[in-house]
Amino acid sequence: MNIVVCIKQVPDTTDVRVDPETNTLIREGVDSILNPFDRYAIEEAIKIKEDTGGNTTAVSMGPPQSKAVLTEAISMGIDQAIHLSDRAFAGSDTWSTSLVLAKAIERLSTIKEDQGQGPVDLVICGKQASDGDTAQVGPGIATHLDFPQATYVRKIDSVHTDTQPKFIVLERLVEEGFEIIEVKLPALITVVKEINEPRLPSLRGKMKARKQEIPVWTHKDLGLSEDLIGLKGSPTQVVKIFAPSQKVGGKILKGEPYQVVEELIKAIEDRL
Amino acid sequence: MSRIRVDKEKCTGCGLCVNICPFSAISLVDNKAAIDLEKCTLCGACAQICKPKAIEIKKEDKPQKDFSQYKGVWVFAEQREGNISSVSFELLNKARELAKDLDTYVGAVFLGNKIKEKAESLVWRGADKVFVVEDPYLENYVAENYTRAIVELIKKYKPQVFLAGATSSGRSLVSRIAVTIYTGLTADCTGLDIDKEKKRLIQTRPAFGGNIMAEIITPNFRPQMATVRHKVMPEAQEDKSRKGEIIFEKDLDNIIDKRIKFVDFIREAANTINITEADVIVSGGRGLGKPENFKMLEELAETLGGAVGASRAAVDAGWIPYSHQVGQTGRTVCPKMYIACGISGQIQHLVGMQSAKTIIAINKDPDAPIFKVADFGIVGDVFEVVPLLTKKLKEVKIT
């Protein structure tokens, strides 16, 4: 199995707060982290590879400093990484971002086939990124690649690599329970936290990650027209950014438990 | 390529842009804003906040297209086992408002198997036209089949707006549709309005875990697509005297994708109400101490007709399944009332519940951050307050 994991560097949201005085964002420190959901995607890729053999690649689109998340992925056990970094990508919305990632996966697949390793079988993404929270890029990549998709995967029941085509059976978390789905490969899945317990980077992994070269691909490498990427290619436009209205006037109820409960019941009856 | 620049003449060095930049791309150099282009993603937050309008983002404008042939505000009517999800009725309510401002009709897209008896209820809830597609392969939601069918309908009827619930199916489905037809899609909106002059949909959504809000438009593509968060908008009331047209779409070509096979759906029996649908959520955290104590929350939830949620700490401790987790790595909920019991309120939890209409917090630590977002806070012992509250509520119910 050749597996690709798509990951993203995000601002650590614990650092982002709104200053109620000026209504602006305050960022304490400049921490950027690996999107929390991507850790589960990385772990799942490594696990499947350990079971079925093959190769894992991490791909990330972002400014130069976002290379750090690819290094982290390698230190966890991902075999290699590709950094999609180009000023022309800046301002891309989910449509354009998923196009860039899809083109990179296509190119990687061709390279793998030329090397006699076979094409990409499976793409794994976290269910969403914690900064944008859209959950749109995973399905977007699948569509650009014309891969079937399964989102919110909480468990992979089985991986069948000796059939033609290969297929996987998985469980997909939905609001009222879960669905069991059979998907032929190549396919794309997005995963939720429940799927696994991500490993920590090993010392050997860290040493490997330090030495490993991470190639940078630009829109030219991907053969992508500037008309389809960045602000220009993005169908959506952000016209305004503002701070949400702050909750104020919270009331602390004081007194003996029975008094407090009485007040609370009034509040509940009032508000429901 | 699009560019961003600072007009040094206009810049007052106030530093507002430095603070708002989510990517730490701006610093003050010689008391003027300087943008690190390596970090900048052109998100526009700085240009928006800059009072003297010193930051300019130049976008290459495309010529305005003629969209006069696009008509109708469409809603994806989501069903499971023939039951229409309540988020669909919320969407219909909003769609009526938008359609009025755009002077057009409301359409509902209804896919499934043997569902035609239910189509009328979408008219009662506000649809002028219901497009029904029936097929055994559409009985259950399968992203590929649903995408193909809806893309065919969009090409045929050209709606100007298309809305879906921000559910596990809705989000995945419309992402696929938007990419297939090359149009804009805005996720998880909490507000939708019409720019009456330009006849455009203005979509408001939270980003960065709800710490900032963004207004988004899709000026040059149609339909304008959005997913809408559950429970943010009121449901359309049922009016059985409403009349509408029910259109059965047959002979849609090639809508079945055999690469995906739906095997089964398993309803999780442990808890009857799922947290994204619930009007009331009683949620427990580390302060509960052990799994048995969730019983107490279940009783309170049951009394209020609600569901039980949990913080990450409680889920990670194995006290309650992950499907109950509220917060950044769990689910985002927006109930009428959220009762946080023994939850300290780490930011990762708050981003998943702070848009609840009323928040009640019970915690013994007066400095717990949960009290900052609570409408009503009780500094006290959950083991004392919760059972008493349940008992009293039951009494009130009886009388």
XYZ file of C-alpha atoms in Angstrom:
671
model
C 0.000 0.000 0.000
C 1.222 3.457 -0.909
C -0.328 5.894 1.517
C -0.334 9.692 1.480
C -1.168 11.765 4.556
C -2.210 15.392 4.065
C -1.290 17.553 7.041
C -1.393 21.224 7.996
C 0.366 23.617 10.321
C -2.120 25.687 12.312
C -1.881 28.424 14.930
C -2.285 26.946 18.389
C -5.793 28.122 19.190
C -5.034 28.180 22.895
C -2.920 31.205 22.037
C -5.681 33.087 20.286
C -7.949 35.161 22.471
C -10.056 38.219 22.031
C -9.183 41.344 23.948
C -12.553 42.580 25.224
C -11.241 46.163 25.453
C -10.059 46.571 21.911
C -11.955 43.660 20.380
C -8.835 42.407 18.677
C -7.078 39.071 18.740
C -4.264 38.667 21.158
C -1.729 36.017 20.407
C 0.482 35.095 23.279
C 3.605 33.738 21.700
C 3.760 32.612 18.120
C 3.243 28.902 18.495
C 2.288 26.974 15.440
C 1.438 23.326 15.807
C 0.565 20.272 13.791
C -3.221 20.255 13.365
C -4.397 17.968 16.218
C -6.463 15.700 13.916
C -3.533 15.112 11.561
C -1.679 13.182 14.242
C -4.363 10.469 13.994
C -4.047 10.448 10.210
C -0.275 9.994 10.475
C -0.636 7.199 13.031
C -3.207 5.361 10.903
C -0.953 5.546 7.830
C 1.997 4.128 9.767
C -0.181 1.374 11.269
C -1.546 0.273 7.893
C 1.943 0.266 6.422
C 3.208 -1.861 9.304
C 0.457 -4.400 8.524
C 0.522 -4.420 4.739
C 3.952 -3.109 3.780
C 4.456 -0.282 1.305
C 5.316 3.325 1.692
C 4.030 6.463 3.446
C 4.350 10.079 2.337
C 3.287 13.226 4.186
C 2.244 16.250 2.118
C 1.637 19.742 3.444
C 0.796 23.033 1.764
C 1.925 26.151 3.560
C 4.540 28.866 3.994
C 8.220 27.881 4.495
C 8.037 27.541 8.283
C 5.267 24.950 7.984
C 7.957 22.453 6.958
C 8.168 21.757 10.709
C 5.024 19.604 10.612
C 6.522 17.423 7.876
C 9.657 16.931 9.947
C 7.430 15.939 12.852
C 5.576 13.420 10.664
C 8.873 11.807 9.609
C 10.001 11.625 13.229
C 6.798 9.696 14.011
C 7.626 7.171 11.291
C 6.424 8.547 7.946
C 8.887 7.550 5.192
C 9.134 10.805 3.259
C 7.571 14.214 2.857
C 6.789 16.817 0.217
C 6.327 20.486 0.973
C 3.990 22.478 -1.259
C 5.225 25.972 -0.697
C 4.779 28.861 -3.095
C 3.629 32.471 -2.753
C 1.133 31.725 -5.500
C -0.727 29.383 -3.119
C -1.403 32.120 -0.534
C -5.041 33.057 -0.117
C -6.318 29.736 -1.492
C -9.738 28.703 -0.208
C -10.787 25.087 0.209
C -11.476 24.647 -3.514
C -8.001 25.785 -4.555
C -6.221 24.152 -1.622
C -7.735 20.778 -2.414
C -6.756 21.214 -6.063
C -3.102 21.873 -5.130
C -3.005 18.839 -2.830
C -4.719 16.646 -5.435
C -2.228 17.674 -8.125
C 0.648 16.891 -5.754
C -0.788 13.436 -5.037
C -1.199 12.825 -8.780
C 2.410 13.796 -9.389
C 3.624 11.629 -6.531
C 1.575 8.724 -7.853
C 3.215 9.050 -11.272
C 6.672 9.178 -9.708
C 5.912 6.066 -7.621
C 4.679 4.204 -10.665
C 7.791 5.170 -12.620
C 9.846 3.768 -9.757
C 7.917 0.518 -10.005
C 6.210 0.955 -6.618
C 2.663 1.244 -7.946
C 0.338 4.219 -7.613
C -1.046 5.860 -4.468
C -3.675 3.571 -2.921
C -4.957 5.566 -0.013
C -5.018 9.210 1.079
C -5.641 9.967 4.759
C -6.551 13.382 6.207
C -7.597 14.533 9.661
C -11.332 15.250 9.830
C -10.707 18.998 9.706
C -8.079 21.622 10.547
C -8.494 23.421 13.840
C -8.040 26.900 12.345
C -10.549 26.803 9.505
C -12.742 23.983 10.836
C -14.249 23.461 7.387
C -13.793 19.690 6.879
C -13.999 20.493 3.155
C -10.450 19.936 1.945
C -10.448 16.135 2.368
C -13.570 15.551 0.253
C -12.296 18.259 -2.113
C -9.064 16.351 -2.759
C -11.041 13.137 -3.285
C -13.238 14.858 -5.859
C -10.357 16.460 -7.762
C -8.713 13.007 -7.899
C -12.031 11.263 -8.637
C -11.457 8.997 -5.625
C -14.338 7.670 -3.530
C -14.300 9.051 0.000
C -15.233 8.100 3.530
C -15.251 10.911 6.089
C -15.179 10.802 9.912
C -13.697 7.289 9.962
C -13.459 5.962 13.492
C -12.140 2.482 12.720
C -10.650 0.517 9.845
C -12.085 -2.970 10.178
C -9.996 -4.627 7.485
C -7.622 -3.871 4.627
C -7.724 -6.231 1.637
C -4.604 -5.937 -0.477
C -4.728 -9.291 -2.283
C -7.929 -8.522 -4.195
C -8.275 -6.685 -7.484
C -9.009 -3.880 -6.842
C -7.862 -3.579 -3.242
C -10.531 -2.502 -0.784
C -11.035 -1.492 2.837
C -13.920 -1.931 5.247
C -14.396 0.858 7.731
C -16.669 2.497 10.259
C -17.813 6.050 9.751
C -18.974 8.122 12.720
C -22.301 9.893 12.159
C -24.603 11.819 14.490
C -26.808 8.897 15.524
C -24.253 6.093 15.563
C -21.960 4.701 12.887
C -22.060 3.328 9.369
C -20.108 0.366 8.014
C -18.811 1.004 4.530
C -16.773 -0.896 1.971
C -14.557 1.277 -0.224
C -12.551 0.232 -3.257
C -9.057 1.700 -3.547
C -7.696 4.143 -4.467
C -9.733 6.182 -2.001
C -9.528 9.033 0.481
C -10.561 8.880 4.106
C -10.691 11.463 6.878
C -10.256 10.260 10.446
C -11.510 11.236 13.900
C -9.669 11.039 17.184
C -11.310 7.771 18.186
C -9.470 5.820 15.484
C -6.161 5.356 17.320
C -3.664 6.435 19.943
C -0.884 8.326 18.104
C 2.673 7.333 18.935
C 5.309 9.784 20.074
C 8.294 10.483 17.819
C 11.128 8.053 18.521
C 14.726 9.147 19.005
C 15.680 7.321 15.829
C 12.796 8.990 14.030
C 13.933 12.394 15.174
C 17.467 11.763 13.953
C 16.156 10.552 10.619
C 13.872 13.569 10.317
C 16.756 15.937 10.946
C 18.767 14.470 8.097
C 16.007 13.878 5.596
C 15.590 16.280 2.719
C 12.090 17.514 2.058
C 11.561 18.570 -1.555
C 9.576 21.768 -2.179
C 7.074 21.753 -5.029
C 5.613 24.943 -6.494
C 2.655 25.552 -8.787
C 5.034 25.200 -11.739
C 6.108 21.737 -10.593
C 2.456 20.780 -10.420
C 1.653 22.300 -13.800
C -1.011 24.487 -12.200
C -2.205 27.725 -13.752
C -2.242 30.745 -11.434
C -5.847 31.274 -12.493
C -6.889 28.281 -10.396
C -4.972 28.930 -7.184
C -4.484 31.609 -4.545
C -7.007 34.418 -4.186
C -7.576 34.488 -7.920
C -8.585 30.852 -8.258
C -10.655 30.725 -5.091
C -14.410 30.945 -5.589
C -14.975 32.305 -2.072
C -13.704 35.638 -0.802
C -13.363 36.779 2.767
C -14.798 40.295 2.881
C -14.661 40.989 6.576
C -13.145 39.579 9.753
C -14.403 40.619 13.167
C -14.474 39.523 16.797
C -17.555 37.603 17.903
C -19.894 39.325 20.327
C -18.617 38.570 23.795
C -20.729 36.955 26.435
C -21.089 39.423 29.265
C -23.195 39.729 32.366
C -22.772 36.167 33.526
C -24.275 35.769 36.943
C -22.734 33.839 39.802
C -25.439 32.325 41.975
C -24.524 32.324 45.636
C -25.942 30.804 48.805
C -26.960 27.443 50.195
C -27.416 24.659 47.635
C -31.233 24.681 47.925
C -31.368 28.467 47.338
C -29.014 28.253 44.399
C -30.986 25.381 42.901
C -34.212 27.333 43.233
C -32.718 30.266 41.347
C -31.314 27.911 38.768
C -34.690 26.312 38.153
C -36.155 29.751 37.510
C -33.394 30.414 35.023
C -33.954 27.064 33.299
C -37.704 27.604 33.028
C -37.058 31.079 31.691
C -34.645 30.009 29.021
C -36.123 26.749 27.796
C -0.863 37.243 -8.572
C -2.653 39.023 -5.750
C -0.542 41.296 -3.569
C -0.627 42.903 -0.162
C 1.110 46.176 0.649
C 1.363 48.735 3.437
C 1.062 52.425 2.634
C 3.776 53.804 4.915
C 2.328 57.312 4.640
C -1.012 56.204 6.067
C 0.281 53.721 8.665
C 0.162 55.191 12.168
C 2.045 52.324 13.800
C -0.912 51.571 16.078
C -0.188 47.847 16.039
C -3.789 46.641 15.695
C -2.806 44.594 12.648
C 0.071 43.008 14.548
C -2.372 41.756 17.136
C -5.061 40.513 14.806
C -2.842 38.630 12.362
C -3.593 34.954 13.038
C -0.321 33.954 11.406
C 2.033 36.341 13.238
C 3.090 37.726 9.891
C 3.116 41.403 10.876
C 5.576 43.277 13.058
C 6.353 46.941 13.596
C 9.583 48.043 11.950
C 10.494 51.688 12.575
C 6.977 52.112 13.939
C 5.363 51.004 10.667
C 3.633 47.717 9.908
C 5.851 45.306 8.022
C 4.385 42.148 6.541
C 6.367 38.949 6.335
C 5.207 37.602 2.989
C 6.514 34.139 3.822
C 3.960 33.870 6.609
C 1.080 35.893 5.171
C -1.842 33.920 3.772
C -3.732 37.000 2.500
C -6.586 36.274 4.901
C -7.435 39.983 5.064
C -7.814 40.338 8.828
C -5.291 43.204 8.939
C -6.816 45.213 6.102
C -10.142 44.904 7.836
C -8.948 46.136 11.235
C -6.713 48.954 9.934
C -8.406 52.237 10.783
C -6.387 54.526 8.472
C -6.784 51.972 5.656
C -3.038 51.672 5.220
C -3.073 47.997 4.280
C -4.219 47.216 0.826
C -4.833 43.794 -0.660
C -5.014 43.889 -4.397
C -7.175 41.204 -5.860
C -7.357 40.644 -9.535
C -10.993 41.110 -10.278
C -12.651 38.922 -12.784
C -15.258 40.463 -15.043
C -18.748 40.175 -13.589
C -20.629 37.283 -15.060
C -24.295 37.262 -15.898
C -26.104 35.059 -13.412
C -29.666 36.032 -14.335
C -30.503 32.462 -15.376
C -29.778 31.199 -11.842
C -32.924 31.113 -9.719
C -34.073 29.562 -6.483
C -32.753 28.981 -2.985
C -32.243 25.246 -2.554
C -32.001 23.171 0.563
C -30.638 19.634 0.869
C -33.318 17.742 2.797
C -31.355 15.146 4.743
C -33.078 11.909 5.754
C -32.192 8.695 7.486
C -34.581 5.756 7.294
C -37.097 8.167 5.775
C -37.027 10.597 8.697
C -36.134 14.121 7.682
C -33.486 15.675 9.909
C -34.561 18.751 11.866
C -31.652 20.758 10.464
C -33.429 20.578 7.099
C -36.425 22.393 8.589
C -34.102 25.036 10.030
C -32.638 25.508 6.560
C -36.095 25.831 5.004
C -36.935 28.614 7.436
C -33.786 30.515 6.472
C -34.296 29.723 2.795
C -37.727 31.402 2.880
C -36.160 34.625 4.201
C -33.406 34.545 1.595
C -35.812 33.715 -1.226
C -37.985 36.669 -0.257
C -35.016 39.034 -0.463
C -34.005 37.531 -3.799
C -37.582 37.405 -5.057
C -37.352 33.738 -5.976
C -38.615 30.289 -4.925
C -37.489 27.786 -2.287
C -36.465 24.348 -3.532
C -35.809 21.197 -1.516
C -33.699 18.323 -2.840
C -34.885 15.043 -1.404
C -32.969 11.831 -2.127
C -33.716 8.349 -0.874
C -35.710 5.214 -1.538
C -39.509 5.030 -1.163
C -39.671 8.489 0.336
C -42.326 10.152 -1.787
C -44.940 10.231 1.011
C -42.584 12.431 3.002
C -42.024 14.949 0.211
C -45.203 16.843 1.046
C -43.951 17.641 4.544
C -41.153 19.673 2.948
C -43.823 21.786 1.239
C -45.567 22.227 4.589
C -42.291 23.476 6.018
C -41.739 26.057 3.318
C -40.549 24.506 0.040
C -42.216 25.736 -3.164
C -40.695 22.924 -5.196
C -39.466 19.553 -3.975
C -37.133 17.646 -6.284
C -37.448 13.963 -5.409
C -34.976 11.351 -6.613
C -35.762 7.769 -5.624
C -33.408 4.835 -6.124
C -32.443 1.821 -4.022
C -28.843 3.082 -4.270
C -29.898 6.363 -2.682
C -31.591 4.769 0.312
C -28.581 5.492 2.472
C -26.260 8.439 2.165
C -23.334 7.552 -0.068
C -21.366 10.677 -0.951
C -20.598 9.687 -4.530
C -24.132 8.673 -5.533
C -25.692 11.685 -3.848
C -23.149 13.991 -5.464
C -23.828 12.706 -8.947
C -27.599 13.016 -8.578
C -27.489 16.533 -7.128
C -24.926 17.767 -9.661
C -27.324 16.659 -12.402
C -30.164 18.595 -10.764
C -28.041 21.717 -10.289
C -26.988 21.646 -13.941
C -30.588 21.239 -15.034
C -32.313 23.825 -12.810
C -29.458 26.258 -11.933
C -30.243 27.345 -8.373
C -28.544 30.530 -7.153
C -28.112 29.375 -3.547
C -27.646 25.845 -2.193
C -27.729 25.132 1.551
C -27.065 21.965 3.540
C -26.779 21.163 7.226
C -23.229 21.109 8.606
C -23.696 17.457 9.538
C -21.340 14.553 8.954
C -23.154 13.813 5.701
C -24.009 17.367 4.644
C -20.465 18.677 4.969
C -18.898 15.801 3.072
C -21.534 15.817 0.350
C -21.526 19.492 -0.545
C -17.715 19.629 -0.530
C -17.846 17.097 -3.329
C -20.598 18.919 -5.187
C -18.845 22.304 -4.978
C -15.584 20.920 -6.337
C -17.362 19.041 -9.121
C -19.167 22.114 -10.415
C -16.411 24.600 -9.464
C -18.182 26.956 -7.139
C -17.594 28.416 -3.702
C -18.609 26.683 -0.508
C -18.575 28.166 2.978
C -18.556 25.745 5.892
C -20.497 25.818 9.086
C -22.216 29.190 8.757
C -23.921 30.750 11.747
C -25.431 33.628 9.762
C -26.760 34.087 6.217
C -27.982 37.322 4.663
C -28.595 38.832 1.274
C -26.742 41.847 -0.063
C -29.870 43.232 -1.711
C -28.058 45.588 -4.023
C -25.737 42.973 -5.509
C -28.145 40.051 -4.959
C -25.382 38.133 -3.210
C -25.378 35.749 -0.308
C -23.344 36.984 2.665
C -22.156 34.057 4.750
C -20.942 34.512 8.312
C -18.926 31.805 10.011
C -16.669 31.365 13.011
C -12.991 30.533 12.447
C -10.031 29.811 14.700
C -12.270 27.854 17.027
C -14.832 30.635 17.223
C -12.313 33.278 18.249
C -12.958 35.285 15.122
C -15.887 35.638 12.763
C -15.558 35.965 8.995
C -17.942 37.205 6.326
C -17.551 35.349 3.075
C -19.021 35.782 -0.402
C -18.911 33.822 -3.639
C -19.082 36.656 -6.175
C -18.190 34.964 -9.438
C -19.634 31.460 -9.220
C -23.089 29.918 -8.849
C -24.733 28.399 -6.962
C -23.457 30.039 -3.803
C -23.108 27.081 -1.462
C -23.013 26.936 2.328
C -23.393 24.490 5.161
C -25.235 25.776 8.186
C -24.659 24.853 11.768
C -27.385 22.906 13.496
C -29.579 24.656 16.101
C -28.424 28.159 15.207
C -31.568 29.020 13.267
C -35.161 28.290 14.265
C -37.126 25.523 12.520
C -39.808 26.358 9.970
C -43.234 25.655 11.419
C -45.469 23.147 9.710
C -48.363 24.615 7.737
C -50.442 21.870 6.143
C -52.346 24.341 3.980
C -49.185 25.322 2.075
C -49.118 24.279 -1.539
C -46.108 23.390 -3.611
C -44.929 21.387 -6.558
C -43.411 17.921 -6.171
C -41.172 16.987 -9.056
C -40.070 13.383 -9.508
C -36.718 13.272 -11.208
C -36.299 10.113 -13.194
C -33.749 9.038 -15.775
C -30.783 10.748 -14.168
C -27.795 9.281 -15.956
C -25.002 7.375 -14.366
C -25.574 8.345 -10.755
C -24.451 5.079 -9.212
C -20.817 4.748 -8.187
C -20.077 1.114 -7.425
C -16.784 1.873 -5.720
C -18.522 2.470 -2.413
C -20.797 -0.039 -0.790
C -22.974 0.888 2.146
C -23.004 -2.171 4.398
C -24.881 -1.222 7.531
C -25.896 1.498 9.927
C -25.639 0.883 13.631
C -27.598 3.156 15.896
C -25.752 3.601 19.152
C -28.151 2.438 21.769
C -26.344 3.659 24.860
C -27.854 7.099 24.673
C -31.113 7.887 23.007
C -30.427 11.457 21.981
C -27.330 12.505 20.096
C -25.598 15.635 21.310
C -25.761 17.584 18.050
C -29.568 17.312 17.955
C -30.235 17.913 21.644
C -31.786 21.135 22.949
C -30.181 20.558 26.335
C -26.782 19.034 27.006
C -25.631 18.076 30.476
C -21.897 17.657 30.246
C -19.366 16.215 32.674
C -15.627 16.645 33.092
C -12.712 15.630 35.239
C -14.539 16.921 38.329
C -16.875 13.926 38.200
C -14.044 11.723 39.419
C -15.280 8.359 38.147
C -17.453 6.807 35.426
C -20.320 5.875 37.757
C -20.964 9.546 38.416
C -22.184 10.080 34.855
C -25.394 8.329 36.009
C -26.239 11.497 37.902
C -25.870 13.564 34.724
C -27.955 11.083 32.751
C -30.777 11.545 35.252
C -30.614 15.321 34.984
C -30.452 15.109 31.194
C -33.415 12.779 31.121
C -35.440 15.129 33.319
C -34.733 17.980 30.910
C -35.177 15.847 27.791
C -31.539 16.338 26.888
C -28.369 14.423 26.130
C -25.128 13.808 27.990
C -21.874 15.360 26.825
C -18.342 15.199 28.166
C -15.036 17.006 28.162
C -11.954 15.491 26.621
C -10.570 14.692 30.080
C -13.566 12.475 30.881
C -13.403 10.727 27.500
C -9.647 10.175 27.687
C -10.084 8.687 31.159
C -12.430 6.136 29.575
C -15.463 7.217 31.586
C -17.723 7.768 28.568
C -17.451 7.006 24.798
C -15.855 9.461 22.377
C -19.172 10.121 20.606
C -20.107 12.260 23.632
C -17.028 14.468 23.498
C -17.635 18.184 23.074
C -14.802 20.455 22.011
C -12.051 20.925 19.495
C -11.250 17.255 18.982
C -14.851 16.203 19.591
C -18.098 17.718 18.392
C -19.205 21.318 18.133
C -22.623 21.757 19.681
C -25.078 24.599 19.826
C -27.937 23.628 22.148
C -30.416 25.959 23.800
C -28.848 25.098 27.125
C -25.477 23.653 28.091
C -24.945 22.585 31.679
C -21.243 22.049 32.424
C -20.668 19.941 35.526
C -17.152 19.680 36.895
C -15.677 21.035 33.668
C -12.902 23.592 34.105
C -13.373 25.043 30.628
C -10.100 24.752 28.741
C -10.204 26.736 25.497
C -10.385 23.461 23.509
C -13.636 22.682 25.286
C -15.031 26.212 25.047
C -14.656 26.354 21.264
C -17.024 23.401 21.016
C -19.833 24.817 23.144
C -19.537 28.574 23.597
C -22.232 29.311 21.034
C -24.862 27.555 23.203
C -27.666 30.010 23.941
C -27.531 29.593 27.710
C -24.558 28.181 29.581
C -24.783 27.007 33.164
C -21.578 26.013 34.941
C -21.186 24.129 38.185
C -17.627 23.880 39.455
C -15.971 24.062 42.822
C -13.073 26.198 41.573
C -14.206 29.862 41.452
C -11.355 30.646 39.045
C -12.322 27.966 36.518
C -12.366 29.548 33.018
C -15.810 28.026 32.349
C -17.329 30.805 34.491
C -16.131 33.396 31.975
C -18.539 32.088 29.342
C -21.326 31.008 31.705
C -24.613 32.890 31.924
C -25.198 31.317 35.308
C -22.374 30.029 37.443
C -22.495 28.045 40.646
C -19.352 27.716 42.686
C -20.112 24.507 44.498
C -20.043 20.763 44.710
C -21.548 19.016 41.652
C -22.417 16.000 43.795
C -24.604 18.212 45.945
C -26.060 20.567 43.341
C -26.843 18.156 40.480
C -28.944 15.578 42.384
C -30.812 18.346 44.187
C -31.479 20.104 40.890
C -32.803 16.875 39.339
C -35.027 16.242 42.340
C -36.469 19.765 42.355
C -36.989 19.760 38.586
C -38.973 16.530 38.871
C -41.129 18.141 41.564
C -41.738 21.202 39.396
C -42.704 18.929 36.521
C -45.287 17.132 38.624
C -46.930 20.305 39.911
